[in-house]
mmCIF file of C-alpha atoms in Angstrom:
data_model
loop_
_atom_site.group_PDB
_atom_site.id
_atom_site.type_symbol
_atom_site.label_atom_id
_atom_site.label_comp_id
_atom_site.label_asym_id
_atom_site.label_seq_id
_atom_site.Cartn_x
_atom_site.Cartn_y
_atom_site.Cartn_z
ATOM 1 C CA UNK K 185 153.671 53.789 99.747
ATOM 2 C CA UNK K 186 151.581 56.392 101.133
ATOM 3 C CA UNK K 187 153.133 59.344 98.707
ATOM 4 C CA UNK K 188 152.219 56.785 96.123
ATOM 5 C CA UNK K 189 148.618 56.440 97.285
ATOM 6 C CA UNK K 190 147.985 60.194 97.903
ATOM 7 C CA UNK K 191 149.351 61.195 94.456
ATOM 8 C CA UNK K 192 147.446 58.535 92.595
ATOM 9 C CA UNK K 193 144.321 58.997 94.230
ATOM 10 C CA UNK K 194 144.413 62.772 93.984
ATOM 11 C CA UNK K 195 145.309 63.232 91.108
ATOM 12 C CA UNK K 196 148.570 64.946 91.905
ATOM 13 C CA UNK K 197 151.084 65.652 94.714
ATOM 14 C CA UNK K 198 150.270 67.399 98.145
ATOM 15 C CA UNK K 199 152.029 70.858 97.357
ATOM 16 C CA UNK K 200 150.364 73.555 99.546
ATOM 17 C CA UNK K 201 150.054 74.110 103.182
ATOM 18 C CA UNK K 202 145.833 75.277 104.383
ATOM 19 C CA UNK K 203 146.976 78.753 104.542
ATOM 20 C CA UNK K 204 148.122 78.760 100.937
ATOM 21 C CA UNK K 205 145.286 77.042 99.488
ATOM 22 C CA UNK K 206 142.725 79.603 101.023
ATOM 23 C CA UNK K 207 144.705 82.273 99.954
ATOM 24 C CA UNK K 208 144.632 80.693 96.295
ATOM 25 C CA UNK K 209 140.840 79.576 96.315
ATOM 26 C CA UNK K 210 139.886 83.104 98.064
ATOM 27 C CA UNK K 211 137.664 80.960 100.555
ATOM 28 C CA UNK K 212 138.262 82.687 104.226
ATOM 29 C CA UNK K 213 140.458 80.521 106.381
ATOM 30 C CA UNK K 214 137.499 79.922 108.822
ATOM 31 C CA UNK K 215 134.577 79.144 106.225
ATOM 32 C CA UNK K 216 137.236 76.597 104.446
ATOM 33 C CA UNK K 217 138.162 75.368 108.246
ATOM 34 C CA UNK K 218 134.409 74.227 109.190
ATOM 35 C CA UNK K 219 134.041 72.782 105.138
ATOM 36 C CA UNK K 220 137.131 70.460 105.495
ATOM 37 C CA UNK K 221 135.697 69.594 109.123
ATOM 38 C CA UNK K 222 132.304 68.669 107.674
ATOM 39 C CA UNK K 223 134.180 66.706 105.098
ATOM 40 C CA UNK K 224 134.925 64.575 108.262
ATOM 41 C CA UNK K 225 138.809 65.571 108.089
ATOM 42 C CA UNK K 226 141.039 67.228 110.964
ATOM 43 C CA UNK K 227 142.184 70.555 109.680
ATOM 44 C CA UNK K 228 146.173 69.538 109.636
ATOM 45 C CA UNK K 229 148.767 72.483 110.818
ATOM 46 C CA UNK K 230 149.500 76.149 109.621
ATOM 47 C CA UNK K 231 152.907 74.554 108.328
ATOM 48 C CA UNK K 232 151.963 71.387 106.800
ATOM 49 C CA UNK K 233 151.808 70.374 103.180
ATOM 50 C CA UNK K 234 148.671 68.362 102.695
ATOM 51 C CA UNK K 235 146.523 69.447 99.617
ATOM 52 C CA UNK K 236 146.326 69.227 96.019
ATOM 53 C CA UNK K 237 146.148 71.476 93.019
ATOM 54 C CA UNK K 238 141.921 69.267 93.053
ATOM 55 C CA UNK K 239 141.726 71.189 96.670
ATOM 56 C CA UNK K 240 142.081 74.305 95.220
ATOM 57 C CA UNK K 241 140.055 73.731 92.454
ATOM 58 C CA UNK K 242 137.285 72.542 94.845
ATOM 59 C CA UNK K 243 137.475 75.560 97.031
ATOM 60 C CA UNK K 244 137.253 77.956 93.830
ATOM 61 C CA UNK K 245 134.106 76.069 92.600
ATOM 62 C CA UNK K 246 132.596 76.586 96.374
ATOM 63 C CA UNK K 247 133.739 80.678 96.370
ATOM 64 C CA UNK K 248 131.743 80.587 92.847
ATOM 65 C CA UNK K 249 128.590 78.639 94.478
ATOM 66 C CA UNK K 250 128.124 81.110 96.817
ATOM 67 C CA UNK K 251 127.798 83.736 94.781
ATOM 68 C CA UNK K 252 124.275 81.887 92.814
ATOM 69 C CA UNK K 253 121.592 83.855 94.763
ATOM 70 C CA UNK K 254 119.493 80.577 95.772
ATOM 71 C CA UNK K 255 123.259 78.701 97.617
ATOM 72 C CA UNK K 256 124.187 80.163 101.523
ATOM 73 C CA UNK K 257 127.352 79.311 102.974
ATOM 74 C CA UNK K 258 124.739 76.813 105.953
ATOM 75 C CA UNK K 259 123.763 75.083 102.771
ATOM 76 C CA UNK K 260 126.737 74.579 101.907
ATOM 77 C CA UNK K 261 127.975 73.032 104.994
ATOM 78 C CA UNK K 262 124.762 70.552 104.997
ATOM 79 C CA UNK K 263 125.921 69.284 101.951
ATOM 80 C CA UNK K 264 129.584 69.249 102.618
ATOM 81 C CA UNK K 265 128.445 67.039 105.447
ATOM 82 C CA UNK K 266 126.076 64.893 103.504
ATOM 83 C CA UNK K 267 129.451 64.210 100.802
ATOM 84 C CA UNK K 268 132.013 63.322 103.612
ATOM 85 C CA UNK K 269 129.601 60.968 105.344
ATOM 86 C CA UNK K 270 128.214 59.463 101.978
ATOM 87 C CA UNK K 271 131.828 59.389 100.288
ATOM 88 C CA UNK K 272 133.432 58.112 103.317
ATOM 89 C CA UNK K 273 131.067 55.229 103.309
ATOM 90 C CA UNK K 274 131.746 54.449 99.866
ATOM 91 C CA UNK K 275 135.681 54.517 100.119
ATOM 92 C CA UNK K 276 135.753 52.489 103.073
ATOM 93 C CA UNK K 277 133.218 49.963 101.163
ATOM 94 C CA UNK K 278 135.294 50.258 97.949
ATOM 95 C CA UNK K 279 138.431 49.746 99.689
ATOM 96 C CA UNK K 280 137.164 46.433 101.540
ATOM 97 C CA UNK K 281 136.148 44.804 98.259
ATOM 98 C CA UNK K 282 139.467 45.604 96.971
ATOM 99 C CA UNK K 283 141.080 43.998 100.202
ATOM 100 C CA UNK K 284 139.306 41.111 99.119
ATOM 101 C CA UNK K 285 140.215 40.998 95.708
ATOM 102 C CA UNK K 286 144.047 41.242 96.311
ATOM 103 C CA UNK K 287 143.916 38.708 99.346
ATOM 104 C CA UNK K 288 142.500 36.418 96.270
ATOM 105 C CA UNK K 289 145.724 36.923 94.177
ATOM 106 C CA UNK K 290 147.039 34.486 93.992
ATOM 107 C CA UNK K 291 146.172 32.491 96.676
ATOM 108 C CA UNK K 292 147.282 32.392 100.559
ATOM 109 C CA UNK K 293 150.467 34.723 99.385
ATOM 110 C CA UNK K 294 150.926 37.361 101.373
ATOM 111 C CA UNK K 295 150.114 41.232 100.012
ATOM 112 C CA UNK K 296 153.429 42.908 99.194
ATOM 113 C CA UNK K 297 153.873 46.637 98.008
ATOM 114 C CA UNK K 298 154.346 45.330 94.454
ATOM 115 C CA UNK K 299 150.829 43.705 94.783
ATOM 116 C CA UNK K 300 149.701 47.091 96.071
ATOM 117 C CA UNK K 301 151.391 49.159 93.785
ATOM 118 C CA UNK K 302 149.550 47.275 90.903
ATOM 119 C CA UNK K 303 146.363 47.890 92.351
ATOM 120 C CA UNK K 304 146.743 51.440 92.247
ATOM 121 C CA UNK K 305 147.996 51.592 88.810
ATOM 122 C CA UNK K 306 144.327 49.180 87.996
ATOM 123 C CA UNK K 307 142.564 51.872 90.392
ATOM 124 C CA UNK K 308 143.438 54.944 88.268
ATOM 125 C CA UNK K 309 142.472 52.583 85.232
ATOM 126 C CA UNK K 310 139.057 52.300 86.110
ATOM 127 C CA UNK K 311 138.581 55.511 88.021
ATOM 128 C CA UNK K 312 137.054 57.539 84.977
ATOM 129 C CA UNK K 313 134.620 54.513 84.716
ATOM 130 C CA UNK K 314 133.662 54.359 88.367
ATOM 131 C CA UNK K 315 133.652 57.930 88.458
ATOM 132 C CA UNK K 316 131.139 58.260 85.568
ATOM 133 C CA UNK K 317 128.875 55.152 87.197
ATOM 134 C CA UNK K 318 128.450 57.585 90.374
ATOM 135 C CA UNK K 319 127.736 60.619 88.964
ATOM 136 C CA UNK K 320 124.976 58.558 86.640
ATOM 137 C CA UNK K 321 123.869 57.164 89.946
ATOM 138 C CA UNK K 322 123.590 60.969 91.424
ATOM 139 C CA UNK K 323 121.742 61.980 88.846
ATOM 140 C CA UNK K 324 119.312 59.395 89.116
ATOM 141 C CA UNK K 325 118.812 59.679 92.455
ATOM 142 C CA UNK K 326 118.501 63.205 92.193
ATOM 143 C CA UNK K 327 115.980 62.534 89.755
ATOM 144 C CA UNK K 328 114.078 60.604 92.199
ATOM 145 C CA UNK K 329 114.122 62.807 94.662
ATOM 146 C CA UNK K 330 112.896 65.535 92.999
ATOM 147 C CA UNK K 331 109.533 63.376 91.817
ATOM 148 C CA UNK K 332 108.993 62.563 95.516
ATOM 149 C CA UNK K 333 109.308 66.457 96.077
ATOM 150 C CA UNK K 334 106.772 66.965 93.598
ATOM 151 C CA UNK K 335 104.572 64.100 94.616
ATOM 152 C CA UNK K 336 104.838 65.517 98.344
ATOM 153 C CA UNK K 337 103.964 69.027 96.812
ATOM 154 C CA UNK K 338 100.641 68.152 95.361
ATOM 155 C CA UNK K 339 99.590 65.859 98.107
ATOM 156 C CA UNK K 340 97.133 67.833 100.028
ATOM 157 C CA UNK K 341 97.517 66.067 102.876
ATOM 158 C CA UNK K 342 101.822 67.285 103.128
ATOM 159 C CA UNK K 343 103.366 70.237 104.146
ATOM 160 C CA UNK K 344 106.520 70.768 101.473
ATOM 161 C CA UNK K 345 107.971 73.933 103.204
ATOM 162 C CA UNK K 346 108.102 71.524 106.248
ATOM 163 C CA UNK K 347 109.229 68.125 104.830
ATOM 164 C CA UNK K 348 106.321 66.488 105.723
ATOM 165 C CA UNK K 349 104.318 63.263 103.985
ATOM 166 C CA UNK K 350 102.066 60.665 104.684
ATOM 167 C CA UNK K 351 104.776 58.007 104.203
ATOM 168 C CA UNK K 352 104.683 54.111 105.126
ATOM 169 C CA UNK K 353 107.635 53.191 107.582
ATOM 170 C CA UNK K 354 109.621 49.735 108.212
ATOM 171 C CA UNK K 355 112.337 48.852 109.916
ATOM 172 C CA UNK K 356 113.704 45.033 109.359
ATOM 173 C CA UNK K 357 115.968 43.859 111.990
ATOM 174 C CA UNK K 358 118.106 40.785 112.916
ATOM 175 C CA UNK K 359 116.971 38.790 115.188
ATOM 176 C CA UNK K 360 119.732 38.364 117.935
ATOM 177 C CA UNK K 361 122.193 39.867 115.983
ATOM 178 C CA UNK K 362 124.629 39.780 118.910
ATOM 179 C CA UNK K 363 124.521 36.261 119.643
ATOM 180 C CA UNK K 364 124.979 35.762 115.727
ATOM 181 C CA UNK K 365 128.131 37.583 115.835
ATOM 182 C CA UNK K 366 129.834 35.284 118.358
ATOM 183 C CA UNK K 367 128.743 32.512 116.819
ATOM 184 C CA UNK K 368 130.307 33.422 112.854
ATOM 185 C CA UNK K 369 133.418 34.478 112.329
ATOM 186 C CA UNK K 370 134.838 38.065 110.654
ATOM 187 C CA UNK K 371 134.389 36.804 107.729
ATOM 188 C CA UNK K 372 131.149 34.856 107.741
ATOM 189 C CA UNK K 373 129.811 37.155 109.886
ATOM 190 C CA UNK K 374 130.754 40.360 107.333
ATOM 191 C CA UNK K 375 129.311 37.976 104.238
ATOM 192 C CA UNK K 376 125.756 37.627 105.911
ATOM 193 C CA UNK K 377 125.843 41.387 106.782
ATOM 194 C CA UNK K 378 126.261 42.079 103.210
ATOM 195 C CA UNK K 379 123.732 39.817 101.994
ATOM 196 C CA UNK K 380 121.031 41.160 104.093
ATOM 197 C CA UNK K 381 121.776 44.870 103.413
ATOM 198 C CA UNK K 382 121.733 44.027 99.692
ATOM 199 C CA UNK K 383 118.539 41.975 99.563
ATOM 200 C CA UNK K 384 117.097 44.391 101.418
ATOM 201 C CA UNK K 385 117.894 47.112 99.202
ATOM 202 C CA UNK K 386 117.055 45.213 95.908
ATOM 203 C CA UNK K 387 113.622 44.157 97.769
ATOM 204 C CA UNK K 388 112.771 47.787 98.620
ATOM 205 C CA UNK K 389 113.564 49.141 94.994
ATOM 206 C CA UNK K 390 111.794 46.401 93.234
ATOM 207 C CA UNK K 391 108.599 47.320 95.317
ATOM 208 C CA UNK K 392 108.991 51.298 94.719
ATOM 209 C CA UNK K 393 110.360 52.662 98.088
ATOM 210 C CA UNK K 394 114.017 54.072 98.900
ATOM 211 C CA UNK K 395 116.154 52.342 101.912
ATOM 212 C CA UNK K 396 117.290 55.929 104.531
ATOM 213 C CA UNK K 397 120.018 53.879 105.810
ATOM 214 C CA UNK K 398 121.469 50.373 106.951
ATOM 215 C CA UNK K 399 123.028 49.638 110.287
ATOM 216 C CA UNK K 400 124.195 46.510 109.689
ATOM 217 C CA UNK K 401 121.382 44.430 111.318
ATOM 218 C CA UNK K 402 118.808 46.923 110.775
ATOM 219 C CA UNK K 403 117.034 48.111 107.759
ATOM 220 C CA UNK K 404 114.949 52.061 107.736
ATOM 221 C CA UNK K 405 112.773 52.239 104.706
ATOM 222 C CA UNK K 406 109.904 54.386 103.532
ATOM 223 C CA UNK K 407 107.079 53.839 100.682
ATOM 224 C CA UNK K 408 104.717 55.697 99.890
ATOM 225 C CA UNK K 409 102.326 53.019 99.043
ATOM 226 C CA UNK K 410 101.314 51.177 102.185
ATOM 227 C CA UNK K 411 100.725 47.637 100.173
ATOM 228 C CA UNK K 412 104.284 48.355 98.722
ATOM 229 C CA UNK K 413 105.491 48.293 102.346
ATOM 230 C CA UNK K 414 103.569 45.670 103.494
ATOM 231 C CA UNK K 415 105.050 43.524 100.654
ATOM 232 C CA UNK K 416 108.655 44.682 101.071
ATOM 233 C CA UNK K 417 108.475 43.582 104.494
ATOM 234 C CA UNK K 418 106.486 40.205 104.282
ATOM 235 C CA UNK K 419 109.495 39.824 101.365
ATOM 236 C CA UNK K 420 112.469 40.763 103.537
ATOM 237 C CA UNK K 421 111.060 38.337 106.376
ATOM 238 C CA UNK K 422 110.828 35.288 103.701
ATOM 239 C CA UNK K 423 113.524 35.874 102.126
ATOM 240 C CA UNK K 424 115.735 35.057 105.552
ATOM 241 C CA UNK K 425 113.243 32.287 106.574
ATOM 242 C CA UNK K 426 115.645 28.971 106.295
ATOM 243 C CA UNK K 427 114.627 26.709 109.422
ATOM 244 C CA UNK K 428 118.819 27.012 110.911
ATOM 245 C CA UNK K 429 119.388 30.453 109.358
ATOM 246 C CA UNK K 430 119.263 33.863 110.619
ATOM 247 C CA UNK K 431 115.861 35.161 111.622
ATOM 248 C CA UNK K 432 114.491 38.497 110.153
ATOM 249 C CA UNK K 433 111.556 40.724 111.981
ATOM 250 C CA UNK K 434 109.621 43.666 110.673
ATOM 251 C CA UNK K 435 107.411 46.475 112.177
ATOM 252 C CA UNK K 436 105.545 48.663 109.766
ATOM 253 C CA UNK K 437 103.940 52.001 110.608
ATOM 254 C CA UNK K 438 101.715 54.688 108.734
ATOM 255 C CA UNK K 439 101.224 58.816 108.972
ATOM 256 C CA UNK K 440 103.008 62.177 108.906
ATOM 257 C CA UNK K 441 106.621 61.820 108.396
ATOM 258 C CA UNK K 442 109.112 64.527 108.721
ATOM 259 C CA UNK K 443 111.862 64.163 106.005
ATOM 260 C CA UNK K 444 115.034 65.721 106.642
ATOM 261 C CA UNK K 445 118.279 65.718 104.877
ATOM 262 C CA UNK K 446 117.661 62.239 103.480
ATOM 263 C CA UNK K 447 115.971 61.092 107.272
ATOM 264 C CA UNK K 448 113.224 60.315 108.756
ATOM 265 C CA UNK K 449 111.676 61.494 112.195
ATOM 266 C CA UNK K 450 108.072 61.174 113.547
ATOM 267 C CA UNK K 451 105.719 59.071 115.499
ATOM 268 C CA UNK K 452 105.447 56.280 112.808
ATOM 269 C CA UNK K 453 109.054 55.827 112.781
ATOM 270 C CA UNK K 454 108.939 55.447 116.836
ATOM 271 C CA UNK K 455 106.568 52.813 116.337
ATOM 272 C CA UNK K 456 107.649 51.228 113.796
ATOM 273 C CA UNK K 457 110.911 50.535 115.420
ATOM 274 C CA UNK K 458 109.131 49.536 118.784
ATOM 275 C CA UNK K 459 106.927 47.220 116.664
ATOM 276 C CA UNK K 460 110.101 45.669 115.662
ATOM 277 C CA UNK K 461 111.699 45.283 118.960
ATOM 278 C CA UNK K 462 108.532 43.165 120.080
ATOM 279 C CA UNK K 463 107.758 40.894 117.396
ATOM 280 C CA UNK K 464 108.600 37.242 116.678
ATOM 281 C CA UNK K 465 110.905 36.235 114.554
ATOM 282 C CA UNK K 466 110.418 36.250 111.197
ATOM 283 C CA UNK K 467 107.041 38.062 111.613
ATOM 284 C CA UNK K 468 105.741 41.310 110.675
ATOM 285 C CA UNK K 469 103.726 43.177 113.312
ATOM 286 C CA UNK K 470 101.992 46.555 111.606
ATOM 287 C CA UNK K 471 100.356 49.610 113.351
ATOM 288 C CA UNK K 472 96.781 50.573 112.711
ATOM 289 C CA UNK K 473 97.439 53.027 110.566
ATOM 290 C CA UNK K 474 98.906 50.935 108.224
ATOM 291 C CA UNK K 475 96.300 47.966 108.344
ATOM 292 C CA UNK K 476 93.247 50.402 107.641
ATOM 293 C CA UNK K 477 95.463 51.825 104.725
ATOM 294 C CA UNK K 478 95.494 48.566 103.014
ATOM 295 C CA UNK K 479 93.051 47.180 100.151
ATOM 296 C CA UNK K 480 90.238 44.714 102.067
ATOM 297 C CA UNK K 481 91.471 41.009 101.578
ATOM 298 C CA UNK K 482 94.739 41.364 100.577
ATOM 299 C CA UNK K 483 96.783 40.358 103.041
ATOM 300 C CA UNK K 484 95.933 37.593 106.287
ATOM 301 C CA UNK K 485 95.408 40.769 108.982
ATOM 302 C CA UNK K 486 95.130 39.361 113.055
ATOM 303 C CA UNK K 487 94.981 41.951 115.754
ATOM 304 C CA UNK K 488 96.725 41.108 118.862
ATOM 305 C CA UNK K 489 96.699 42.364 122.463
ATOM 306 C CA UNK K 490 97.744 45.808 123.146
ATOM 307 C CA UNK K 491 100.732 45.886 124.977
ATOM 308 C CA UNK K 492 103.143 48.767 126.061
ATOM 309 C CA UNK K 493 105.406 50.738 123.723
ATOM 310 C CA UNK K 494 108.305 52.541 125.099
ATOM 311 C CA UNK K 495 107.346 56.478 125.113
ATOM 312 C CA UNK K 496 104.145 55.453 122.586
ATOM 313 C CA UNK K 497 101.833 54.120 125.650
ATOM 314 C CA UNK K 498 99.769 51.007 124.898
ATOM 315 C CA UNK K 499 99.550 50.076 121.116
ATOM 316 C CA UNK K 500 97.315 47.660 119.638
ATOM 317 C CA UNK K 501 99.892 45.577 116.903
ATOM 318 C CA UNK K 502 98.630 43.973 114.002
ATOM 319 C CA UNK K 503 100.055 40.380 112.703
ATOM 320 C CA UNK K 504 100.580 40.776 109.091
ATOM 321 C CA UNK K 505 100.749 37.990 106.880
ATOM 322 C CA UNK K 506 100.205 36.230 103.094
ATOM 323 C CA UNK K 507 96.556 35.296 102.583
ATOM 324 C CA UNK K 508 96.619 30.991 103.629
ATOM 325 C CA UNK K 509 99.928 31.507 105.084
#
């Protein structure tokens, strides 16, 4: 079963040892060492047969990278790095849903090898399709990050060589998220996690700003537009506001942002996560710099009593909410 799901997936059987495909690709064994460990893979044994004729061809295309004048071999790494934790992500999502699908065929049967089997045979069926959907979705992204380069470029208030921009910040986060989890089973417990990463997401695109990454009962996202975050996270917090269901908070902060391989790092996101840790459920607290950022009147604004902020000192928080709300 696991030659079968190697050779499908590949493309082709495992045929050469490490040594052989660095001596094919002409990538030195070390350099090709620290890219299949930034992959997130354990470089196997000297002796053991575990690549492809696709590893080879992989390793050529990153000897021929190198030699473009503007690509280093640190760059390289960084990005290596960026595909095995993005791609590993993905798999291990892909592969759940598909765990799901079979356990629905047909139902309460057991999985056998033959059910397996089949869904490798659909897998390689659709994996020209699926392929072709993320490499659109790459481009687009790539698309978009390139206009926020720009945008950060002719801001005169950023500093492009350093990453920086005057960026809105908000985390969202589940209230008592532990407690939840004892309560709801795997299952439930996994369907609610999904539902609140994906509203979330669809939330943040519809109002213009990018989610930097989910985990699981916590939401990072960045807008440029302060009223876009203040409505993405007035949104999130309705959105899980059922009187018996799972609570959602928010904390929203404003300024100079360093962005960094696809992070963020700063003072506003240190408050904006503290903001987060104090504030009721289903509220959304917001720093000053935020509230002064946003048009006069549009949203329902209360200051509240400064209070302490771990490593920020005392912080005057702002209760944000929907004008007659």
């Amino acid at each position: 079963m696991a030659d079968d799901i190697e050779e499908t997936l590949l493309g082709g059987p495992l045929r050469y040892t490490r040594t052989e495909v660095e001596d094919l690709s002409g990538v030195p064994d070390e350099y090709a060492r620290r890219i299949w460990q930034a992959l997130g893979f354990p470089a196997p044994p000297d002796d053991e047969v575990a690549f492809t004729d696709g590893d080879v061809a992989a390793l050529r295309e990153i000897r021929d990278l190198l030699g473009h004048a503007m690509v280093n071999e640190d760059m390289v790494l960084q990005l290596a790095r960026a595909v095995g934790q993005t791609m590993g992500r993905l798999a291990s999502w892909l592969g759940d849903v598909w765990l799901q699908r079979l356990g629905e065929e047909p139902s309460g049967e057991p999985i056998t090898p033959e059910v397996v089997t089949a869904a490798l045979a659909a897998t390689e069926e659709l994996r020209p399709a699926f392929e072709r959907l993320l490499l659109h979705g790459w481009r687009r992204q790539l698309t978009a990050a390139g206009m926020r380069a720009a945008a950060t470029t002719a801001s005169a208030r950023s500093d492009p060589a350093a990453g920086i921009a005057q960026l809105a910040v908000g985390f969202a986060d589940v209230v008592s998220f532990t407690r939840l989890s004892r309560r709801l089973n795997g299952e439930a417990l996994a369907a609610f996690v999904e539902s609140f990463e994906a509203s979330a997401a669809e939330i943040v695109a519809d109002q213009g700003g990018r989610v930097v990454k989910t985990l699981g009962d916590e939401v990072l996202f960045v807008a440029s537009d302060p009223s876009a975050a203040a409505e993405i996270g007035l949104r999130i917090a309705e959105r899980f506001g059922e009187p018996d269901g799972p609570k959602v908070r928010v904390g929203l902060a404003y300024g100079e942002v360093i962005q960094r391989l696809g992070d963020v790092f700063g003072t506003p996101v240190n408050l904006a996560a503290r903001l987060t840790s104090t504030a009721y459920p289903g509220t959304v607290l917001a720093d000053s710099g935020l509230v002064s950022a946003l048009p006069s009147g549009g949203y329902d604004i209360s200051g509240l009593r400064p209070r302490p902020l771990q490593g920020l000192g005392r912080v005057k928080p702002y209760l944000l909410r929907r004008n007659g709300g």
